[in-house]
Amino acid sequence: THCDFMPSSIEIAVVGAGVGGLTAALALVQLGHKVAVYEQSEALLKVGAGVQISSNGGYVLEALGVFKDLTNIACLGKGVEIFDHKSRNIAFIDLENFCSGPPHLMLYRHELILLLQKRCSEAGVKFYFGEKLLGISCFERPRFETNKLQRSVDLLVCSDGIHSVGRETVLGKSCPSYFTGHVAWRALVPDISGHPAATRIYLGPHKHIVS
């Protein structure tokens, strides 16, 4: 919806071409703004593995007009199965019969990224790759510097990840990221076991597996 505090058309820079950055860019360009995305990688890399989109995320993607296309490349999740580490079934959440809203989707993150980029480009979003954000200054208008340029815009949206320059600019160095001792390994493997169209969670001592 239109925001009263935001002019009808302004120049916006989005830093980061991940799921968050691309979704923000698509929403803003559909509202009539001039949007450009700056990404430090030279191309959209095949980073990440499987992702799940529950119905609340589905509502957002429906509003942006991309959910229907997603259903053609995703697996519709029928449920969530929870096991203990001895493969004993603890619970089953039936997503088909007891959940409302858009269906629960499971898909390859890179395919979601490519679809969002395609829709952004079709809507007029400009993309600049190999642009690493180095610094931000905020006076009358936000001004940012990359390894290639300096530019001022009306609004700067930072979706630049765990080492965010934008976060440090707003919050200072009082909230540094640190290693918690927890590691998540993500991978893609062929389905040779007849895995059902469901999310399976195996709970073990101090660790768990999601498939």
mmCIF file with all atom_site columns, C-alpha atoms in Angstrom:
data_model
loop_
_atom_site.group_PDB
_atom_site.id
_atom_site.type_symbol
_atom_site.label_atom_id
_atom_site.label_alt_id
_atom_site.label_comp_id
_atom_site.label_asym_id
_atom_site.label_entity_id
_atom_site.label_seq_id
_atom_site.pdbx_PDB_ins_code
_atom_site.Cartn_x
_atom_site.Cartn_y
_atom_site.Cartn_z
_atom_site.occupancy
_atom_site.B_iso_or_equiv
_atom_site.pdbx_formal_charge
_atom_site.auth_seq_id
_atom_site.auth_comp_id
_atom_site.auth_asym_id
_atom_site.auth_atom_id
_atom_site.pdbx_PDB_model_num
ATOM 1   C CA . THR A 1 1   ? 0.000  0.000   0.000   1.00 0.00 ? 1   THR A CA 1
ATOM 2   C CA . HIS A 1 2   ? 1.061  3.627   -0.473  1.00 0.00 ? 2   HIS A CA 1
ATOM 3   C CA . CYS A 1 3   ? 2.854  5.253   2.475   1.00 0.00 ? 3   CYS A CA 1
ATOM 4   C CA . ASP A 1 4   ? 1.803  8.867   3.189   1.00 0.00 ? 4   ASP A CA 1
ATOM 5   C CA . PHE A 1 5   ? 5.294  9.761   4.424   1.00 0.00 ? 5   PHE A CA 1
ATOM 6   C CA . MET A 1 6   ? 6.970  8.591   1.192   1.00 0.00 ? 6   MET A CA 1
ATOM 7   C CA . PRO A 1 7   ? 6.732  10.580  -2.076  1.00 0.00 ? 7   PRO A CA 1
ATOM 8   C CA . SER A 1 8   ? 5.077  8.792   -4.979  1.00 0.00 ? 8   SER A CA 1
ATOM 9   C CA . SER A 1 9   ? 8.367  8.281   -6.840  1.00 0.00 ? 9   SER A CA 1
ATOM 10  C CA . ILE A 1 10  ? 11.856 8.438   -5.368  1.00 0.00 ? 10  ILE A CA 1
ATOM 11  C CA . GLU A 1 11  ? 15.284 7.040   -6.190  1.00 0.00 ? 11  GLU A CA 1
ATOM 12  C CA . ILE A 1 12  ? 16.107 3.960   -4.095  1.00 0.00 ? 12  ILE A CA 1
ATOM 13  C CA . ALA A 1 13  ? 19.250 1.844   -3.843  1.00 0.00 ? 13  ALA A CA 1
ATOM 14  C CA . VAL A 1 14  ? 19.044 -1.685  -2.455  1.00 0.00 ? 14  VAL A CA 1
ATOM 15  C CA . VAL A 1 15  ? 22.331 -3.211  -1.316  1.00 0.00 ? 15  VAL A CA 1
ATOM 16  C CA . GLY A 1 16  ? 22.368 -7.007  -1.552  1.00 0.00 ? 16  GLY A CA 1
ATOM 17  C CA . ALA A 1 17  ? 20.716 -9.312  -4.089  1.00 0.00 ? 17  ALA A CA 1
ATOM 18  C CA . GLY A 1 18  ? 19.583 -12.002 -1.694  1.00 0.00 ? 18  GLY A CA 1
ATOM 19  C CA . VAL A 1 19  ? 15.984 -13.020 -1.060  1.00 0.00 ? 19  VAL A CA 1
ATOM 20  C CA . GLY A 1 20  ? 15.363 -10.012 1.199   1.00 0.00 ? 20  GLY A CA 1
ATOM 21  C CA . GLY A 1 21  ? 16.970 -7.451  -1.084  1.00 0.00 ? 21  GLY A CA 1
ATOM 22  C CA . LEU A 1 22  ? 15.255 -8.692  -4.235  1.00 0.00 ? 22  LEU A CA 1
ATOM 23  C CA . THR A 1 23  ? 11.863 -8.907  -2.529  1.00 0.00 ? 23  THR A CA 1
ATOM 24  C CA . ALA A 1 24  ? 12.234 -5.347  -1.238  1.00 0.00 ? 24  ALA A CA 1
ATOM 25  C CA . ALA A 1 25  ? 13.347 -4.133  -4.669  1.00 0.00 ? 25  ALA A CA 1
ATOM 26  C CA . LEU A 1 26  ? 10.358 -5.755  -6.382  1.00 0.00 ? 26  LEU A CA 1
ATOM 27  C CA . ALA A 1 27  ? 7.900  -4.324  -3.877  1.00 0.00 ? 27  ALA A CA 1
ATOM 28  C CA . LEU A 1 28  ? 9.367  -0.823  -4.192  1.00 0.00 ? 28  LEU A CA 1
ATOM 29  C CA . VAL A 1 29  ? 9.485  -0.771  -7.994  1.00 0.00 ? 29  VAL A CA 1
ATOM 30  C CA . GLN A 1 30  ? 5.868  -1.957  -8.111  1.00 0.00 ? 30  GLN A CA 1
ATOM 31  C CA . LEU A 1 31  ? 4.978  1.099   -6.007  1.00 0.00 ? 31  LEU A CA 1
ATOM 32  C CA . GLY A 1 32  ? 6.383  3.291   -8.771  1.00 0.00 ? 32  GLY A CA 1
ATOM 33  C CA . HIS A 1 33  ? 9.855  4.060   -7.432  1.00 0.00 ? 33  HIS A CA 1
ATOM 34  C CA . LYS A 1 34  ? 13.139 4.075   -9.355  1.00 0.00 ? 34  LYS A CA 1
ATOM 35  C CA . VAL A 1 35  ? 15.109 1.144   -7.911  1.00 0.00 ? 35  VAL A CA 1
ATOM 36  C CA . ALA A 1 36  ? 18.659 -0.125  -8.406  1.00 0.00 ? 36  ALA A CA 1
ATOM 37  C CA . VAL A 1 37  ? 20.243 -3.180  -6.742  1.00 0.00 ? 37  VAL A CA 1
ATOM 38  C CA . TYR A 1 38  ? 23.957 -3.263  -5.884  1.00 0.00 ? 38  TYR A CA 1
ATOM 39  C CA . GLU A 1 39  ? 25.511 -6.700  -5.312  1.00 0.00 ? 39  GLU A CA 1
ATOM 40  C CA . GLN A 1 40  ? 29.130 -7.372  -4.341  1.00 0.00 ? 40  GLN A CA 1
ATOM 41  C CA . SER A 1 41  ? 29.322 -10.687 -6.240  1.00 0.00 ? 41  SER A CA 1
ATOM 42  C CA . GLU A 1 42  ? 30.005 -10.626 -9.955  1.00 0.00 ? 42  GLU A CA 1
ATOM 43  C CA . ALA A 1 43  ? 26.852 -12.677 -10.591 1.00 0.00 ? 43  ALA A CA 1
ATOM 44  C CA . LEU A 1 44  ? 24.027 -14.365 -8.710  1.00 0.00 ? 44  LEU A CA 1
ATOM 45  C CA . LEU A 1 45  ? 25.875 -17.329 -7.236  1.00 0.00 ? 45  LEU A CA 1
ATOM 46  C CA . LYS A 1 46  ? 24.381 -20.711 -6.440  1.00 0.00 ? 46  LYS A CA 1
ATOM 47  C CA . VAL A 1 47  ? 24.624 -20.123 -2.693  1.00 0.00 ? 47  VAL A CA 1
ATOM 48  C CA . GLY A 1 48  ? 22.414 -21.974 -0.251  1.00 0.00 ? 48  GLY A CA 1
ATOM 49  C CA . ALA A 1 49  ? 20.392 -25.127 -0.498  1.00 0.00 ? 49  ALA A CA 1
ATOM 50  C CA . GLY A 1 50  ? 16.739 -25.855 0.190   1.00 0.00 ? 50  GLY A CA 1
ATOM 51  C CA . VAL A 1 51  ? 14.360 -23.247 1.639   1.00 0.00 ? 51  VAL A CA 1
ATOM 52  C CA . GLN A 1 52  ? 10.813 -23.431 2.920   1.00 0.00 ? 52  GLN A CA 1
ATOM 53  C CA . ILE A 1 53  ? 8.168  -20.785 2.322   1.00 0.00 ? 53  ILE A CA 1
ATOM 54  C CA . SER A 1 54  ? 5.276  -21.049 4.739   1.00 0.00 ? 54  SER A CA 1
ATOM 55  C CA . SER A 1 55  ? 1.903  -19.432 4.152   1.00 0.00 ? 55  SER A CA 1
ATOM 56  C CA . ASN A 1 56  ? 2.832  -16.075 5.717   1.00 0.00 ? 56  ASN A CA 1
ATOM 57  C CA . GLY A 1 57  ? 5.660  -15.698 3.191   1.00 0.00 ? 57  GLY A CA 1
ATOM 58  C CA . GLY A 1 58  ? 3.300  -16.968 0.514   1.00 0.00 ? 58  GLY A CA 1
ATOM 59  C CA . TYR A 1 59  ? 0.952  -14.037 1.128   1.00 0.00 ? 59  TYR A CA 1
ATOM 60  C CA . VAL A 1 60  ? 3.822  -11.614 0.444   1.00 0.00 ? 60  VAL A CA 1
ATOM 61  C CA . LEU A 1 61  ? 4.842  -13.393 -2.751  1.00 0.00 ? 61  LEU A CA 1
ATOM 62  C CA . GLU A 1 62  ? 1.211  -13.542 -3.893  1.00 0.00 ? 62  GLU A CA 1
ATOM 63  C CA . ALA A 1 63  ? 0.935  -9.777  -3.436  1.00 0.00 ? 63  ALA A CA 1
ATOM 64  C CA . LEU A 1 64  ? 4.080  -9.350  -5.555  1.00 0.00 ? 64  LEU A CA 1
ATOM 65  C CA . GLY A 1 65  ? 2.677  -11.592 -8.284  1.00 0.00 ? 65  GLY A CA 1
ATOM 66  C CA . VAL A 1 66  ? 5.340  -14.313 -8.166  1.00 0.00 ? 66  VAL A CA 1
ATOM 67  C CA . PHE A 1 67  ? 3.762  -17.057 -6.061  1.00 0.00 ? 67  PHE A CA 1
ATOM 68  C CA . LYS A 1 68  ? 1.985  -18.801 -8.943  1.00 0.00 ? 68  LYS A CA 1
ATOM 69  C CA . ASP A 1 69  ? 5.247  -19.136 -10.880 1.00 0.00 ? 69  ASP A CA 1
ATOM 70  C CA . LEU A 1 70  ? 6.946  -20.478 -7.756  1.00 0.00 ? 70  LEU A CA 1
ATOM 71  C CA . THR A 1 71  ? 4.478  -23.356 -7.554  1.00 0.00 ? 71  THR A CA 1
ATOM 72  C CA . ASN A 1 72  ? 5.772  -24.553 -10.937 1.00 0.00 ? 72  ASN A CA 1
ATOM 73  C CA . ILE A 1 73  ? 9.343  -24.994 -9.646  1.00 0.00 ? 73  ILE A CA 1
ATOM 74  C CA . ALA A 1 74  ? 8.688  -25.891 -6.008  1.00 0.00 ? 74  ALA A CA 1
ATOM 75  C CA . CYS A 1 75  ? 7.469  -28.941 -4.142  1.00 0.00 ? 75  CYS A CA 1
ATOM 76  C CA . LEU A 1 76  ? 4.201  -28.426 -2.287  1.00 0.00 ? 76  LEU A CA 1
ATOM 77  C CA . GLY A 1 77  ? 4.784  -29.545 1.280   1.00 0.00 ? 77  GLY A CA 1
ATOM 78  C CA . LYS A 1 78  ? 2.156  -31.935 2.569   1.00 0.00 ? 78  LYS A CA 1
ATOM 79  C CA . GLY A 1 79  ? 3.304  -31.906 6.172   1.00 0.00 ? 79  GLY A CA 1
ATOM 80  C CA . VAL A 1 80  ? 6.031  -31.712 8.812   1.00 0.00 ? 80  VAL A CA 1
ATOM 81  C CA . GLU A 1 81  ? 7.218  -34.953 10.429  1.00 0.00 ? 81  GLU A CA 1
ATOM 82  C CA . ILE A 1 82  ? 9.167  -34.885 13.676  1.00 0.00 ? 82  ILE A CA 1
ATOM 83  C CA . PHE A 1 83  ? 11.341 -37.834 14.748  1.00 0.00 ? 83  PHE A CA 1
ATOM 84  C CA . ASP A 1 84  ? 13.727 -38.479 17.600  1.00 0.00 ? 84  ASP A CA 1
ATOM 85  C CA . HIS A 1 85  ? 17.290 -39.596 16.923  1.00 0.00 ? 85  HIS A CA 1
ATOM 86  C CA . LYS A 1 86  ? 16.173 -43.241 16.992  1.00 0.00 ? 86  LYS A CA 1
ATOM 87  C CA . SER A 1 87  ? 13.809 -42.574 14.057  1.00 0.00 ? 87  SER A CA 1
ATOM 88  C CA . ARG A 1 88  ? 10.720 -42.834 16.249  1.00 0.00 ? 88  ARG A CA 1
ATOM 89  C CA . ASN A 1 89  ? 7.894  -40.634 14.948  1.00 0.00 ? 89  ASN A CA 1
ATOM 90  C CA . ILE A 1 90  ? 6.953  -38.027 17.543  1.00 0.00 ? 90  ILE A CA 1
ATOM 91  C CA . ALA A 1 91  ? 4.476  -35.853 15.649  1.00 0.00 ? 91  ALA A CA 1
ATOM 92  C CA . PHE A 1 92  ? 3.032  -35.071 12.232  1.00 0.00 ? 92  PHE A CA 1
ATOM 93  C CA . ILE A 1 93  ? 1.692  -31.648 11.228  1.00 0.00 ? 93  ILE A CA 1
ATOM 94  C CA . ASP A 1 94  ? -0.777 -32.019 8.369   1.00 0.00 ? 94  ASP A CA 1
ATOM 95  C CA . LEU A 1 95  ? -0.269 -28.930 6.197   1.00 0.00 ? 95  LEU A CA 1
ATOM 96  C CA . GLU A 1 96  ? -2.861 -29.939 3.612   1.00 0.00 ? 96  GLU A CA 1
ATOM 97  C CA . ASN A 1 97  ? -5.881 -30.394 5.853   1.00 0.00 ? 97  ASN A CA 1
ATOM 98  C CA . PHE A 1 98  ? -5.207 -28.190 8.871   1.00 0.00 ? 98  PHE A CA 1
ATOM 99  C CA . CYS A 1 99  ? -3.493 -25.081 7.468   1.00 0.00 ? 99  CYS A CA 1
ATOM 100 C CA . SER A 1 100 ? -5.060 -22.157 5.642   1.00 0.00 ? 100 SER A CA 1
ATOM 101 C CA . GLY A 1 101 ? -3.600 -19.694 3.193   1.00 0.00 ? 101 GLY A CA 1
ATOM 102 C CA . PRO A 1 102 ? -1.093 -20.302 0.400   1.00 0.00 ? 102 PRO A CA 1
ATOM 103 C CA . PRO A 1 103 ? 0.419  -23.797 0.336   1.00 0.00 ? 103 PRO A CA 1
ATOM 104 C CA . HIS A 1 104 ? 3.713  -24.533 2.059   1.00 0.00 ? 104 HIS A CA 1
ATOM 105 C CA . LEU A 1 105 ? 6.510  -24.577 -0.540  1.00 0.00 ? 105 LEU A CA 1
ATOM 106 C CA . MET A 1 106 ? 9.922  -26.267 -0.532  1.00 0.00 ? 106 MET A CA 1
ATOM 107 C CA . LEU A 1 107 ? 12.419 -25.306 -3.233  1.00 0.00 ? 107 LEU A CA 1
ATOM 108 C CA . TYR A 1 108 ? 16.028 -24.607 -4.193  1.00 0.00 ? 108 TYR A CA 1
ATOM 109 C CA . ARG A 1 109 ? 17.035 -21.147 -2.951  1.00 0.00 ? 109 ARG A CA 1
ATOM 110 C CA . HIS A 1 110 ? 18.864 -20.265 -6.180  1.00 0.00 ? 110 HIS A CA 1
ATOM 111 C CA . GLU A 1 111 ? 15.708 -20.833 -8.247  1.00 0.00 ? 111 GLU A CA 1
ATOM 112 C CA . LEU A 1 112 ? 13.812 -18.453 -5.961  1.00 0.00 ? 112 LEU A CA 1
ATOM 113 C CA . ILE A 1 113 ? 16.590 -15.864 -6.402  1.00 0.00 ? 113 ILE A CA 1
ATOM 114 C CA . LEU A 1 114 ? 16.522 -16.214 -10.197 1.00 0.00 ? 114 LEU A CA 1
ATOM 115 C CA . LEU A 1 115 ? 12.743 -15.797 -10.355 1.00 0.00 ? 115 LEU A CA 1
ATOM 116 C CA . LEU A 1 116 ? 12.834 -12.690 -8.155  1.00 0.00 ? 116 LEU A CA 1
ATOM 117 C CA . GLN A 1 117 ? 15.634 -11.184 -10.253 1.00 0.00 ? 117 GLN A CA 1
ATOM 118 C CA . LYS A 1 118 ? 13.710 -11.893 -13.468 1.00 0.00 ? 118 LYS A CA 1
ATOM 119 C CA . ARG A 1 119 ? 10.603 -10.164 -12.149 1.00 0.00 ? 119 ARG A CA 1
ATOM 120 C CA . CYS A 1 120 ? 12.678 -7.232  -10.860 1.00 0.00 ? 120 CYS A CA 1
ATOM 121 C CA . SER A 1 121 ? 14.347 -6.777  -14.253 1.00 0.00 ? 121 SER A CA 1
ATOM 122 C CA . GLU A 1 122 ? 11.009 -6.976  -16.062 1.00 0.00 ? 122 GLU A CA 1
ATOM 123 C CA . ALA A 1 123 ? 9.650  -4.275  -13.764 1.00 0.00 ? 123 ALA A CA 1
ATOM 124 C CA . GLY A 1 124 ? 12.589 -1.949  -14.462 1.00 0.00 ? 124 GLY A CA 1
ATOM 125 C CA . VAL A 1 125 ? 14.986 -2.562  -11.575 1.00 0.00 ? 125 VAL A CA 1
ATOM 126 C CA . LYS A 1 126 ? 18.622 -1.907  -12.571 1.00 0.00 ? 126 LYS A CA 1
ATOM 127 C CA . PHE A 1 127 ? 21.338 -4.311  -11.412 1.00 0.00 ? 127 PHE A CA 1
ATOM 128 C CA . TYR A 1 128 ? 24.982 -3.505  -10.670 1.00 0.00 ? 128 TYR A CA 1
ATOM 129 C CA . PHE A 1 129 ? 27.233 -6.468  -9.880  1.00 0.00 ? 129 PHE A CA 1
ATOM 130 C CA . GLY A 1 130 ? 30.744 -6.446  -8.438  1.00 0.00 ? 130 GLY A CA 1
ATOM 131 C CA . GLU A 1 131 ? 29.776 -3.473  -6.246  1.00 0.00 ? 131 GLU A CA 1
ATOM 132 C CA . LYS A 1 132 ? 30.941 -3.970  -2.645  1.00 0.00 ? 132 LYS A CA 1
ATOM 133 C CA . LEU A 1 133 ? 29.524 -1.476  -0.150  1.00 0.00 ? 133 LEU A CA 1
ATOM 134 C CA . LEU A 1 134 ? 32.365 0.315   1.669   1.00 0.00 ? 134 LEU A CA 1
ATOM 135 C CA . GLY A 1 135 ? 30.678 3.100   3.588   1.00 0.00 ? 135 GLY A CA 1
ATOM 136 C CA . ILE A 1 136 ? 27.570 5.191   4.154   1.00 0.00 ? 136 ILE A CA 1
ATOM 137 C CA . SER A 1 137 ? 27.120 8.819   5.126   1.00 0.00 ? 137 SER A CA 1
ATOM 138 C CA . CYS A 1 138 ? 23.779 10.399  5.955   1.00 0.00 ? 138 CYS A CA 1
ATOM 139 C CA . PHE A 1 139 ? 23.275 14.147  5.560   1.00 0.00 ? 139 PHE A CA 1
ATOM 140 C CA . GLU A 1 140 ? 20.402 15.597  3.549   1.00 0.00 ? 140 GLU A CA 1
ATOM 141 C CA . ARG A 1 141 ? 20.317 12.389  1.465   1.00 0.00 ? 141 ARG A CA 1
ATOM 142 C CA . PRO A 1 142 ? 21.909 9.004   2.080   1.00 0.00 ? 142 PRO A CA 1
ATOM 143 C CA . ARG A 1 143 ? 25.266 8.744   0.304   1.00 0.00 ? 143 ARG A CA 1
ATOM 144 C CA . PHE A 1 144 ? 27.041 5.442   -0.177  1.00 0.00 ? 144 PHE A CA 1
ATOM 145 C CA . GLU A 1 145 ? 30.382 4.358   -1.542  1.00 0.00 ? 145 GLU A CA 1
ATOM 146 C CA . THR A 1 146 ? 31.263 1.090   -3.247  1.00 0.00 ? 146 THR A CA 1
ATOM 147 C CA . ASN A 1 147 ? 34.531 -0.116  -4.691  1.00 0.00 ? 147 ASN A CA 1
ATOM 148 C CA . LYS A 1 148 ? 33.420 1.428   -8.007  1.00 0.00 ? 148 LYS A CA 1
ATOM 149 C CA . LEU A 1 149 ? 31.397 4.583   -7.288  1.00 0.00 ? 149 LEU A CA 1
ATOM 150 C CA . GLN A 1 150 ? 29.933 7.132   -4.893  1.00 0.00 ? 150 GLN A CA 1
ATOM 151 C CA . ARG A 1 151 ? 26.278 7.972   -5.179  1.00 0.00 ? 151 ARG A CA 1
ATOM 152 C CA . SER A 1 152 ? 23.447 9.760   -3.387  1.00 0.00 ? 152 SER A CA 1
ATOM 153 C CA . VAL A 1 153 ? 19.872 8.475   -3.335  1.00 0.00 ? 153 VAL A CA 1
ATOM 154 C CA . ASP A 1 154 ? 16.600 9.325   -1.622  1.00 0.00 ? 154 ASP A CA 1
ATOM 155 C CA . LEU A 1 155 ? 16.470 6.020   0.244   1.00 0.00 ? 155 LEU A CA 1
ATOM 156 C CA . LEU A 1 156 ? 19.094 3.350   0.896   1.00 0.00 ? 156 LEU A CA 1
ATOM 157 C CA . VAL A 1 157 ? 17.934 -0.167  1.818   1.00 0.00 ? 157 VAL A CA 1
ATOM 158 C CA . CYS A 1 158 ? 20.685 -2.386  3.230   1.00 0.00 ? 158 CYS A CA 1
ATOM 159 C CA . SER A 1 159 ? 20.140 -6.128  2.801   1.00 0.00 ? 159 SER A CA 1
ATOM 160 C CA . ASP A 1 160 ? 23.854 -6.835  2.948   1.00 0.00 ? 160 ASP A CA 1
ATOM 161 C CA . GLY A 1 161 ? 23.976 -9.799  5.286   1.00 0.00 ? 161 GLY A CA 1
ATOM 162 C CA . ILE A 1 162 ? 25.706 -10.703 8.512   1.00 0.00 ? 162 ILE A CA 1
ATOM 163 C CA . HIS A 1 163 ? 28.606 -8.285  7.999   1.00 0.00 ? 163 HIS A CA 1
ATOM 164 C CA . SER A 1 164 ? 26.239 -5.431  7.142   1.00 0.00 ? 164 SER A CA 1
ATOM 165 C CA . VAL A 1 165 ? 27.777 -1.991  6.651   1.00 0.00 ? 165 VAL A CA 1
ATOM 166 C CA . GLY A 1 166 ? 24.284 -0.550  6.975   1.00 0.00 ? 166 GLY A CA 1
ATOM 167 C CA . ARG A 1 167 ? 23.693 -2.118  10.380  1.00 0.00 ? 167 ARG A CA 1
ATOM 168 C CA . GLU A 1 168 ? 26.970 -0.736  11.701  1.00 0.00 ? 168 GLU A CA 1
ATOM 169 C CA . THR A 1 169 ? 26.121 2.710   10.330  1.00 0.00 ? 169 THR A CA 1
ATOM 170 C CA . VAL A 1 170 ? 22.799 2.760   12.182  1.00 0.00 ? 170 VAL A CA 1
ATOM 171 C CA . LEU A 1 171 ? 23.712 0.905   15.379  1.00 0.00 ? 171 LEU A CA 1
ATOM 172 C CA . GLY A 1 172 ? 27.464 1.467   15.583  1.00 0.00 ? 172 GLY A CA 1
ATOM 173 C CA . LYS A 1 173 ? 29.819 -1.297  16.629  1.00 0.00 ? 173 LYS A CA 1
ATOM 174 C CA . SER A 1 174 ? 27.859 -2.057  19.802  1.00 0.00 ? 174 SER A CA 1
ATOM 175 C CA . CYS A 1 175 ? 26.259 -5.142  18.226  1.00 0.00 ? 175 CYS A CA 1
ATOM 176 C CA . PRO A 1 176 ? 29.134 -7.040  16.591  1.00 0.00 ? 176 PRO A CA 1
ATOM 177 C CA . SER A 1 177 ? 28.501 -10.473 15.147  1.00 0.00 ? 177 SER A CA 1
ATOM 178 C CA . TYR A 1 178 ? 30.272 -13.323 16.917  1.00 0.00 ? 178 TYR A CA 1
ATOM 179 C CA . PHE A 1 179 ? 30.573 -17.099 16.626  1.00 0.00 ? 179 PHE A CA 1
ATOM 180 C CA . THR A 1 180 ? 28.076 -18.872 18.883  1.00 0.00 ? 180 THR A CA 1
ATOM 181 C CA . GLY A 1 181 ? 29.634 -22.302 18.478  1.00 0.00 ? 181 GLY A CA 1
ATOM 182 C CA . HIS A 1 182 ? 26.695 -23.516 16.383  1.00 0.00 ? 182 HIS A CA 1
ATOM 183 C CA . VAL A 1 183 ? 27.169 -24.543 12.758  1.00 0.00 ? 183 VAL A CA 1
ATOM 184 C CA . ALA A 1 184 ? 24.531 -25.310 10.119  1.00 0.00 ? 184 ALA A CA 1
ATOM 185 C CA . TRP A 1 185 ? 25.644 -27.474 7.199   1.00 0.00 ? 185 TRP A CA 1
ATOM 186 C CA . ARG A 1 186 ? 23.450 -27.162 4.099   1.00 0.00 ? 186 ARG A CA 1
ATOM 187 C CA . ALA A 1 187 ? 23.618 -29.446 1.092   1.00 0.00 ? 187 ALA A CA 1
ATOM 188 C CA . LEU A 1 188 ? 21.694 -30.757 -1.891  1.00 0.00 ? 188 LEU A CA 1
ATOM 189 C CA . VAL A 1 189 ? 21.472 -34.516 -2.376  1.00 0.00 ? 189 VAL A CA 1
ATOM 190 C CA . PRO A 1 190 ? 19.501 -36.634 -4.868  1.00 0.00 ? 190 PRO A CA 1
ATOM 191 C CA . ASP A 1 191 ? 16.318 -38.218 -3.560  1.00 0.00 ? 191 ASP A CA 1
ATOM 192 C CA . ILE A 1 192 ? 17.151 -41.903 -3.881  1.00 0.00 ? 192 ILE A CA 1
ATOM 193 C CA . SER A 1 193 ? 15.145 -42.964 -0.824  1.00 0.00 ? 193 SER A CA 1
ATOM 194 C CA . GLY A 1 194 ? 11.673 -41.880 -1.898  1.00 0.00 ? 194 GLY A CA 1
ATOM 195 C CA . HIS A 1 195 ? 11.576 -38.961 0.537   1.00 0.00 ? 195 HIS A CA 1
ATOM 196 C CA . PRO A 1 196 ? 7.953  -37.772 0.856   1.00 0.00 ? 196 PRO A CA 1
ATOM 197 C CA . ALA A 1 197 ? 6.787  -34.271 0.012   1.00 0.00 ? 197 ALA A CA 1
ATOM 198 C CA . ALA A 1 198 ? 7.213  -33.248 3.615   1.00 0.00 ? 198 ALA A CA 1
ATOM 199 C CA . THR A 1 199 ? 9.729  -31.661 5.922   1.00 0.00 ? 199 THR A CA 1
ATOM 200 C CA . ARG A 1 200 ? 11.381 -34.182 8.232   1.00 0.00 ? 200 ARG A CA 1
ATOM 201 C CA . ILE A 1 201 ? 13.041 -33.074 11.465  1.00 0.00 ? 201 ILE A CA 1
ATOM 202 C CA . TYR A 1 202 ? 15.230 -35.510 13.391  1.00 0.00 ? 202 TYR A CA 1
ATOM 203 C CA . LEU A 1 203 ? 16.003 -34.363 16.942  1.00 0.00 ? 203 LEU A CA 1
ATOM 204 C CA . GLY A 1 204 ? 19.165 -35.629 18.627  1.00 0.00 ? 204 GLY A CA 1
ATOM 205 C CA . PRO A 1 205 ? 21.298 -34.714 21.641  1.00 0.00 ? 205 PRO A CA 1
ATOM 206 C CA . HIS A 1 206 ? 22.792 -31.241 20.951  1.00 0.00 ? 206 HIS A CA 1
ATOM 207 C CA . LYS A 1 207 ? 22.057 -31.470 17.208  1.00 0.00 ? 207 LYS A CA 1
ATOM 208 C CA . HIS A 1 208 ? 19.280 -31.969 14.686  1.00 0.00 ? 208 HIS A CA 1
ATOM 209 C CA . ILE A 1 209 ? 18.781 -32.670 10.997  1.00 0.00 ? 209 ILE A CA 1
ATOM 210 C CA . VAL A 1 210 ? 16.152 -31.201 8.690   1.00 0.00 ? 210 VAL A CA 1
ATOM 211 C CA . SER A 1 211 ? 15.412 -32.818 5.321   1.00 0.00 ? 211 SER A CA 1
#
